[in-house]
Short mmCIF file of N, CA, C and O in Angstrom, two decimals:
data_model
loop_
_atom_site.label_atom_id
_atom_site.label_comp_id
_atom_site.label_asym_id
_atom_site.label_seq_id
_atom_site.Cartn_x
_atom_site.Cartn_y
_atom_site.Cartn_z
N UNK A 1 -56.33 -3.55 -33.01
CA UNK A 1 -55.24 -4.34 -32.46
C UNK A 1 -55.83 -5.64 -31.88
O UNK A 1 -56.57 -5.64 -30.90
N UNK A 2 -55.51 -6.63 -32.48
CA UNK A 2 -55.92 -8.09 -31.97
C UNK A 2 -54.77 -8.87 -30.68
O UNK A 2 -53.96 -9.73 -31.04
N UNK A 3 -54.85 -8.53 -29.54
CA UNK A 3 -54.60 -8.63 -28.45
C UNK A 3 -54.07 -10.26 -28.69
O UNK A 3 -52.91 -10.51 -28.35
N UNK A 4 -54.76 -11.17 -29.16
CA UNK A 4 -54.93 -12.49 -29.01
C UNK A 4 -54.11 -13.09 -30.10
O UNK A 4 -54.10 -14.32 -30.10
N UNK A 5 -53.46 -12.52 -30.99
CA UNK A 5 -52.58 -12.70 -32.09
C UNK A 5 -51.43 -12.64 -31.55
O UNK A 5 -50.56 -13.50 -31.69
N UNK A 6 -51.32 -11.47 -30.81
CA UNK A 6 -49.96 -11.00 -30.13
C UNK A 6 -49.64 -12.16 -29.58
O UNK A 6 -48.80 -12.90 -30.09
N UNK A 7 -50.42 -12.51 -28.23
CA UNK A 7 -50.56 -13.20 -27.21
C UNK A 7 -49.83 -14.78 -27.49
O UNK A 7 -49.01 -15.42 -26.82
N UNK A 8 -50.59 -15.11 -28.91
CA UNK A 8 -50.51 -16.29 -29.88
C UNK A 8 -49.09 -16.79 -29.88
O UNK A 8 -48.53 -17.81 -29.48
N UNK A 9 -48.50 -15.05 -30.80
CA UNK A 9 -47.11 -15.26 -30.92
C UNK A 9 -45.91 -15.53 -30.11
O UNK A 9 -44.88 -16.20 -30.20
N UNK A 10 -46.59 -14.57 -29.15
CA UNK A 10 -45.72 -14.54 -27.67
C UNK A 10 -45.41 -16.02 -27.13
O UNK A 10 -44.25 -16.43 -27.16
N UNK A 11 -46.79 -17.06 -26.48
CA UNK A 11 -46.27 -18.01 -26.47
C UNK A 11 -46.11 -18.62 -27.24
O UNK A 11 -45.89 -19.74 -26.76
N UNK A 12 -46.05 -18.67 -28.80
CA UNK A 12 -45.43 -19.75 -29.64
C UNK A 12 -43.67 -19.59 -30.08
O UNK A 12 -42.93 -20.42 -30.60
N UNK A 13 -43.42 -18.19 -29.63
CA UNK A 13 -42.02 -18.21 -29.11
C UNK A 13 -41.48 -18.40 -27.91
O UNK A 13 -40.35 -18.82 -27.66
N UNK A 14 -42.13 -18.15 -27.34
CA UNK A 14 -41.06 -18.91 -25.58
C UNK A 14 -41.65 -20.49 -25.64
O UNK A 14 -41.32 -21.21 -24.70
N UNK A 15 -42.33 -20.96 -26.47
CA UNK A 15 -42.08 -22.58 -26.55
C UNK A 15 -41.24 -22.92 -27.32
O UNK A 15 -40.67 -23.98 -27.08
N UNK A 16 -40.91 -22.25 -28.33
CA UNK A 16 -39.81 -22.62 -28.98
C UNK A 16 -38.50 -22.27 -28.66
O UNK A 16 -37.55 -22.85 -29.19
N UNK A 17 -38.35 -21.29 -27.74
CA UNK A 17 -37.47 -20.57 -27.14
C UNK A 17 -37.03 -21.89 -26.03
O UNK A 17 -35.88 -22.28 -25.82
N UNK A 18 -37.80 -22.21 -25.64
CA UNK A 18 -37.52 -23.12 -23.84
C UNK A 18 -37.61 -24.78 -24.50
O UNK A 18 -37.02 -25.66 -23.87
N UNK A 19 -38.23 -25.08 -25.54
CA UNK A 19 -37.65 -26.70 -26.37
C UNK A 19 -36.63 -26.56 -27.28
O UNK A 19 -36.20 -27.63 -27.71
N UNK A 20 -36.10 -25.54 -27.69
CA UNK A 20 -34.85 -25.63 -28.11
C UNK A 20 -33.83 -25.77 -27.28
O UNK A 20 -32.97 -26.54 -27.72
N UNK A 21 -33.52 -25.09 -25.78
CA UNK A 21 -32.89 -24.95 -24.62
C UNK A 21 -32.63 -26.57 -24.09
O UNK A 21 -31.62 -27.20 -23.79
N UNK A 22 -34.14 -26.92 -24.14
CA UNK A 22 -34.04 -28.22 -23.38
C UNK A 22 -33.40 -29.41 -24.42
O UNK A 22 -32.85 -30.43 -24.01
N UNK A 23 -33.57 -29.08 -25.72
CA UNK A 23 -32.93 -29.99 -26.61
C UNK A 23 -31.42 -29.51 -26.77
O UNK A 23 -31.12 -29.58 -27.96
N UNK A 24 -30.48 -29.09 -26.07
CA UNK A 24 -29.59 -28.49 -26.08
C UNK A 24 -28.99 -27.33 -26.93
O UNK A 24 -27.80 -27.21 -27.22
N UNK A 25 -30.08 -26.47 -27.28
CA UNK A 25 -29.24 -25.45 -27.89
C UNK A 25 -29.99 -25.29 -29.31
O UNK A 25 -30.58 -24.29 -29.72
N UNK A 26 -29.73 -27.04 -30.21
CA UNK A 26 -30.71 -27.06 -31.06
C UNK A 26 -32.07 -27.80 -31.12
O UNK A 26 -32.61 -28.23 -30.10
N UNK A 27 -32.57 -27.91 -32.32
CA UNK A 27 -33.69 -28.63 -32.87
C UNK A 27 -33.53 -28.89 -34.14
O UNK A 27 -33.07 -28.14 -35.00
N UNK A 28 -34.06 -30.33 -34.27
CA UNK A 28 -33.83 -31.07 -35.82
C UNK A 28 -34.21 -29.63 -36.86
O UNK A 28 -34.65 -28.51 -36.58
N UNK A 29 -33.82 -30.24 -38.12
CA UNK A 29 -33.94 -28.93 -38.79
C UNK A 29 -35.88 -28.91 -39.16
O UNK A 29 -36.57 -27.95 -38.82
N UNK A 30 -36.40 -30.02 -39.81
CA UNK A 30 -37.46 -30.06 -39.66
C UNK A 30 -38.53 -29.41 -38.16
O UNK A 30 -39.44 -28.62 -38.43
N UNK A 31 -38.41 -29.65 -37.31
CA UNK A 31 -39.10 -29.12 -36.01
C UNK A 31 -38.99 -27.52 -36.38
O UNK A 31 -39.94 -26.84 -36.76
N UNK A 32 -37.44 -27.00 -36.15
CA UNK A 32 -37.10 -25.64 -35.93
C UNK A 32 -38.02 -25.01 -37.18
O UNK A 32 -38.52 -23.95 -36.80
N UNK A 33 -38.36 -25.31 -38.42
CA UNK A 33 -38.67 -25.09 -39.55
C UNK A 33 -40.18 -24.88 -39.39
O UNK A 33 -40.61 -23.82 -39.84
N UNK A 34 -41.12 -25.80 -38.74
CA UNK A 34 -42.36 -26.26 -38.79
C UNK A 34 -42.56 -24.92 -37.33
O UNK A 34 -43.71 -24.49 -37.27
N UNK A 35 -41.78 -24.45 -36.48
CA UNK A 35 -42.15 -23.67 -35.48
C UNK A 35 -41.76 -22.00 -36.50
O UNK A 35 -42.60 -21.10 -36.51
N UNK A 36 -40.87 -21.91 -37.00
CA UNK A 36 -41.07 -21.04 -37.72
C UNK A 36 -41.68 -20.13 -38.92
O UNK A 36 -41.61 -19.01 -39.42
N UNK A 37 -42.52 -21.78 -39.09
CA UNK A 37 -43.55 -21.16 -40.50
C UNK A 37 -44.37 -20.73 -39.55
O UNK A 37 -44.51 -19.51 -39.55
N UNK A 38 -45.25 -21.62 -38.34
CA UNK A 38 -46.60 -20.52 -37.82
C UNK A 38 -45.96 -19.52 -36.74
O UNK A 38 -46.73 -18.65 -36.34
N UNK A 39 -44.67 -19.52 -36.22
CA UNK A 39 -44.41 -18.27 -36.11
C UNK A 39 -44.63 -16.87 -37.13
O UNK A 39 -45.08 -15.75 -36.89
N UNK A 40 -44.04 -17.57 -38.46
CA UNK A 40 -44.12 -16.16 -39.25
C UNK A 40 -45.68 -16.38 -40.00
O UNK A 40 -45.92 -15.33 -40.59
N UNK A 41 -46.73 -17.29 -40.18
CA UNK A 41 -47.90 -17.13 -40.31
C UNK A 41 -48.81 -16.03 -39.30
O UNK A 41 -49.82 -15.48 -39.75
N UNK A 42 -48.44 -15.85 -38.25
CA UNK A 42 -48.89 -15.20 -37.16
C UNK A 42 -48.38 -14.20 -37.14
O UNK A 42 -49.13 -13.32 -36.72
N UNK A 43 -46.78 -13.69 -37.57
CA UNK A 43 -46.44 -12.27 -37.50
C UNK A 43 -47.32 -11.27 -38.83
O UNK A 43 -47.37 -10.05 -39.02
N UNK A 44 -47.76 -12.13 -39.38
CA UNK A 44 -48.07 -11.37 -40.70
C UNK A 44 -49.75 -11.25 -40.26
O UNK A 44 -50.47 -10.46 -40.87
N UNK A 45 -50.06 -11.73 -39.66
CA UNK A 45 -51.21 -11.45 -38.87
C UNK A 45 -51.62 -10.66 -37.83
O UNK A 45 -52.76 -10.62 -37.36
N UNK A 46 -50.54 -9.98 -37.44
CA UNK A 46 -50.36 -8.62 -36.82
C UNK A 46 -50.34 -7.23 -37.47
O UNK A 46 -49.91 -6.94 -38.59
N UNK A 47 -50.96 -6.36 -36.47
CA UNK A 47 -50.67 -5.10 -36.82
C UNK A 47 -49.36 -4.76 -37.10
O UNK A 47 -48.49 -5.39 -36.49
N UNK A 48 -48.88 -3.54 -38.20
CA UNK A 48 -47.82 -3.10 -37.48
C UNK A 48 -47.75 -2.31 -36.56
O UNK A 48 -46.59 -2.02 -36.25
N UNK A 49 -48.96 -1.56 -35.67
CA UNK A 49 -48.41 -1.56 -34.26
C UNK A 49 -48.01 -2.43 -33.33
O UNK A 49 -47.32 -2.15 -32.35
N UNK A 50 -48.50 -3.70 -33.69
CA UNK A 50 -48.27 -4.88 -32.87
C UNK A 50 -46.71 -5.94 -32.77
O UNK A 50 -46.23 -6.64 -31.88
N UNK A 51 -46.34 -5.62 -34.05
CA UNK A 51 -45.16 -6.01 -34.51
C UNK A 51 -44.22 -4.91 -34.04
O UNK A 51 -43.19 -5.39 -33.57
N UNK A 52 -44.25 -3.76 -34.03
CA UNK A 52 -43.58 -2.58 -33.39
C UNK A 52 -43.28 -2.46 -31.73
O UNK A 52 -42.34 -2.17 -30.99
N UNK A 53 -44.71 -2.89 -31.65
CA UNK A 53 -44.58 -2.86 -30.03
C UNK A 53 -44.48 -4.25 -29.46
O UNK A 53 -44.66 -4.20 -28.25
N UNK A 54 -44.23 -5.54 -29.92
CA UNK A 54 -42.96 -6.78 -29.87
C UNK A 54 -41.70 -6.60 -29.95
O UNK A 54 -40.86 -7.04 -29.17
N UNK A 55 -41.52 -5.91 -30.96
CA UNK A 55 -39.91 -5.39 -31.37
C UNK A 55 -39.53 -4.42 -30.20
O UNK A 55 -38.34 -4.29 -29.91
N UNK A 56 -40.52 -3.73 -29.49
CA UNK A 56 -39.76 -2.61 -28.60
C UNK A 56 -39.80 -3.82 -27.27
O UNK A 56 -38.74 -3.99 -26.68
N UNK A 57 -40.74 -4.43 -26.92
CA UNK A 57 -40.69 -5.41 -25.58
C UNK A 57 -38.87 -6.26 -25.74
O UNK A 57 -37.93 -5.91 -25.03
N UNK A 58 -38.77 -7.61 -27.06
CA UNK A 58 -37.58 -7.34 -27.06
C UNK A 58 -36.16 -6.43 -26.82
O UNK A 58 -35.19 -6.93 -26.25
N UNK A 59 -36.16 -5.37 -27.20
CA UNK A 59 -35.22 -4.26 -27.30
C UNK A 59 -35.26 -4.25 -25.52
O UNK A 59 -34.27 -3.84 -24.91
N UNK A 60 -36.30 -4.65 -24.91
CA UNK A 60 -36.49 -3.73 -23.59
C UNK A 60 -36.15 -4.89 -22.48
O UNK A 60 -35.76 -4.59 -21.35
N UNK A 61 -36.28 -5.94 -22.82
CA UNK A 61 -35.98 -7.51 -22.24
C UNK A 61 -35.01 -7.11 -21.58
O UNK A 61 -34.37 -6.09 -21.85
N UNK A 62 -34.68 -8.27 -20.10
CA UNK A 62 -33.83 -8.37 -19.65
C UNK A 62 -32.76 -9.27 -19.74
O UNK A 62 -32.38 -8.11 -19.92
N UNK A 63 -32.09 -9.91 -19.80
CA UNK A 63 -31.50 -11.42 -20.23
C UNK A 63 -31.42 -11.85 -18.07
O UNK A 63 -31.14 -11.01 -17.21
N UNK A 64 -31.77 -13.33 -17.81
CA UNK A 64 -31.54 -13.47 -16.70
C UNK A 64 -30.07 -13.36 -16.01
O UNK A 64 -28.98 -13.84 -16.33
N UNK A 65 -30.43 -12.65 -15.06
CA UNK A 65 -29.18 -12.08 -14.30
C UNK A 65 -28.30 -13.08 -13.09
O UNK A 65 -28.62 -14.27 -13.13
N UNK A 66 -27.52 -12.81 -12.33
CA UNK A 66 -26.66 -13.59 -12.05
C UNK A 66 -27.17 -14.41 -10.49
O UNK A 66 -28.31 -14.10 -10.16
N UNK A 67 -26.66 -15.12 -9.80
CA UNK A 67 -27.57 -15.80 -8.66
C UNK A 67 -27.76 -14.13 -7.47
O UNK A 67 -28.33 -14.23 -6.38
N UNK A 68 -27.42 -13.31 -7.77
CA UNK A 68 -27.37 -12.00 -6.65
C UNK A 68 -28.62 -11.61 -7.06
O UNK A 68 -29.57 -11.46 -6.29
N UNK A 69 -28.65 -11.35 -8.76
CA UNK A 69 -30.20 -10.32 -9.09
C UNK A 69 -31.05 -11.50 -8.77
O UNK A 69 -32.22 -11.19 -8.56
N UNK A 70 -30.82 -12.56 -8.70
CA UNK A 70 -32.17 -13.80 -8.23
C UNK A 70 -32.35 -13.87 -7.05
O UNK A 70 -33.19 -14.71 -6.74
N UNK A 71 -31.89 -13.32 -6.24
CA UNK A 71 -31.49 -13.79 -4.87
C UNK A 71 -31.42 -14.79 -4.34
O UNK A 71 -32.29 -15.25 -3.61
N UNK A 72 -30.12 -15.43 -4.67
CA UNK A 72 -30.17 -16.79 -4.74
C UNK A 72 -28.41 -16.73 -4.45
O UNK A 72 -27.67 -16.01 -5.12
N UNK A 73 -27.97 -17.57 -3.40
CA UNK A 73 -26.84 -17.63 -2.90
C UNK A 73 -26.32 -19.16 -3.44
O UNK A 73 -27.12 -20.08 -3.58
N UNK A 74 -24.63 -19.33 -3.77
CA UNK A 74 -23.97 -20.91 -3.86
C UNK A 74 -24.15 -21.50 -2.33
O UNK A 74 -24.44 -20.96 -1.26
N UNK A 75 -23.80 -22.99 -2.72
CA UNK A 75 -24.21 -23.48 -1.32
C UNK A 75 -23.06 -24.41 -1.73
O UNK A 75 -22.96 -24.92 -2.84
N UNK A 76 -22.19 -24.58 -0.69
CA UNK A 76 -21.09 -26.19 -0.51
C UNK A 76 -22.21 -27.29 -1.23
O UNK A 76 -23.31 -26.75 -1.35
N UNK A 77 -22.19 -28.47 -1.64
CA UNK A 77 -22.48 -29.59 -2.13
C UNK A 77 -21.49 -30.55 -1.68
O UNK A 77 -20.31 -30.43 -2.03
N UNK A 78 -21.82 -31.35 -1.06
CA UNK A 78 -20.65 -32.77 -0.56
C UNK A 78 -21.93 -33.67 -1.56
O UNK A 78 -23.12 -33.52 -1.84
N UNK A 79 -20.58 -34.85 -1.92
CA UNK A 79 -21.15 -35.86 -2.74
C UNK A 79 -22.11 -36.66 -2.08
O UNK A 79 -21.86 -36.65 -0.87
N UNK A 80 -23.38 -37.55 -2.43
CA UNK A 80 -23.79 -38.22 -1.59
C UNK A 80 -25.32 -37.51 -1.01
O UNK A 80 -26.33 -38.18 -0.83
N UNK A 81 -25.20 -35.59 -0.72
CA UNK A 81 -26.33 -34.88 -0.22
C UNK A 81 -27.25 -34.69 -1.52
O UNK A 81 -26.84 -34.83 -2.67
N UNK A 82 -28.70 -34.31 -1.11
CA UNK A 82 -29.82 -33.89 -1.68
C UNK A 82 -30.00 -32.68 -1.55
O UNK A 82 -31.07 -32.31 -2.03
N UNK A 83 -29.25 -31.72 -0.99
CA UNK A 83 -29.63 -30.11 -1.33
C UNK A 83 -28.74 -29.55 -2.51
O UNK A 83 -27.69 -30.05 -2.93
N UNK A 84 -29.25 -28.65 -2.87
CA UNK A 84 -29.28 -28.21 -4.18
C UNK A 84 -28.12 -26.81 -4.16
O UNK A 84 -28.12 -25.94 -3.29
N UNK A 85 -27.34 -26.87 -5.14
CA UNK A 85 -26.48 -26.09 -5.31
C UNK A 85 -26.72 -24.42 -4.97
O UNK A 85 -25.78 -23.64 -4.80
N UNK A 86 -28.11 -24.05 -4.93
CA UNK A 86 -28.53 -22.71 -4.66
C UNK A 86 -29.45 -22.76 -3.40
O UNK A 86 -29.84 -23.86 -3.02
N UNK A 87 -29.77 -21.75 -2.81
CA UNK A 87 -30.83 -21.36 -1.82
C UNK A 87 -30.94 -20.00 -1.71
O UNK A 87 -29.97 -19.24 -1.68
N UNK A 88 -32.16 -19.66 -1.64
CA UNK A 88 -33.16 -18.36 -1.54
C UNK A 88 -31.84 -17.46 -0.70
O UNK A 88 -30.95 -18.16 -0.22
N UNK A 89 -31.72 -15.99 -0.54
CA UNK A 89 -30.56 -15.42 0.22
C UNK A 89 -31.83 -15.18 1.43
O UNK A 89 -31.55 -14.66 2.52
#
């Protein structure tokens, strides 16, 4: 099991995961294309225990939860202030 393949893949999807987000949603078709060839150059460079046990981390993910599971309370906002719509509970 090559630890460092995994690792590889892992962050070469939450970068593509978090610049698609920030590009709203999408990415030119070229970009999205060019992150998915060495994505899938790298899956094929895995074990299939390694690919198995990615597939179960997914399955097992949480999706982020609401400002309560963050602990993170709304806050009034008047126009004009610099504090921020949330704060720590």
């Amino acid at each position: 099991m090559n630890a460092d393949h995994l690792d590889r893949y892992r962050r070469l999807m939450n970068e593509l995961l978090i610049f698609r987000e920030a590009e709203g949603g999408e990415l030119p078709v070229e970009v999205e294309s060019a992150y998915v060839e060495r994505l899938d150059d790298l899956w094929w460079q895995l074990s299939e225990e390694e690919q198995a046990a990615y597939e179960i981390e997914l399955t097992n993910a949480l999706p982020p939860g609401s400002p309560d599971d963050l602990e993170l309370v709304d806050c009034e906002v008047n126009e004009g202030e610099h504090a921020g719509p949330r704060k720590a509970a």
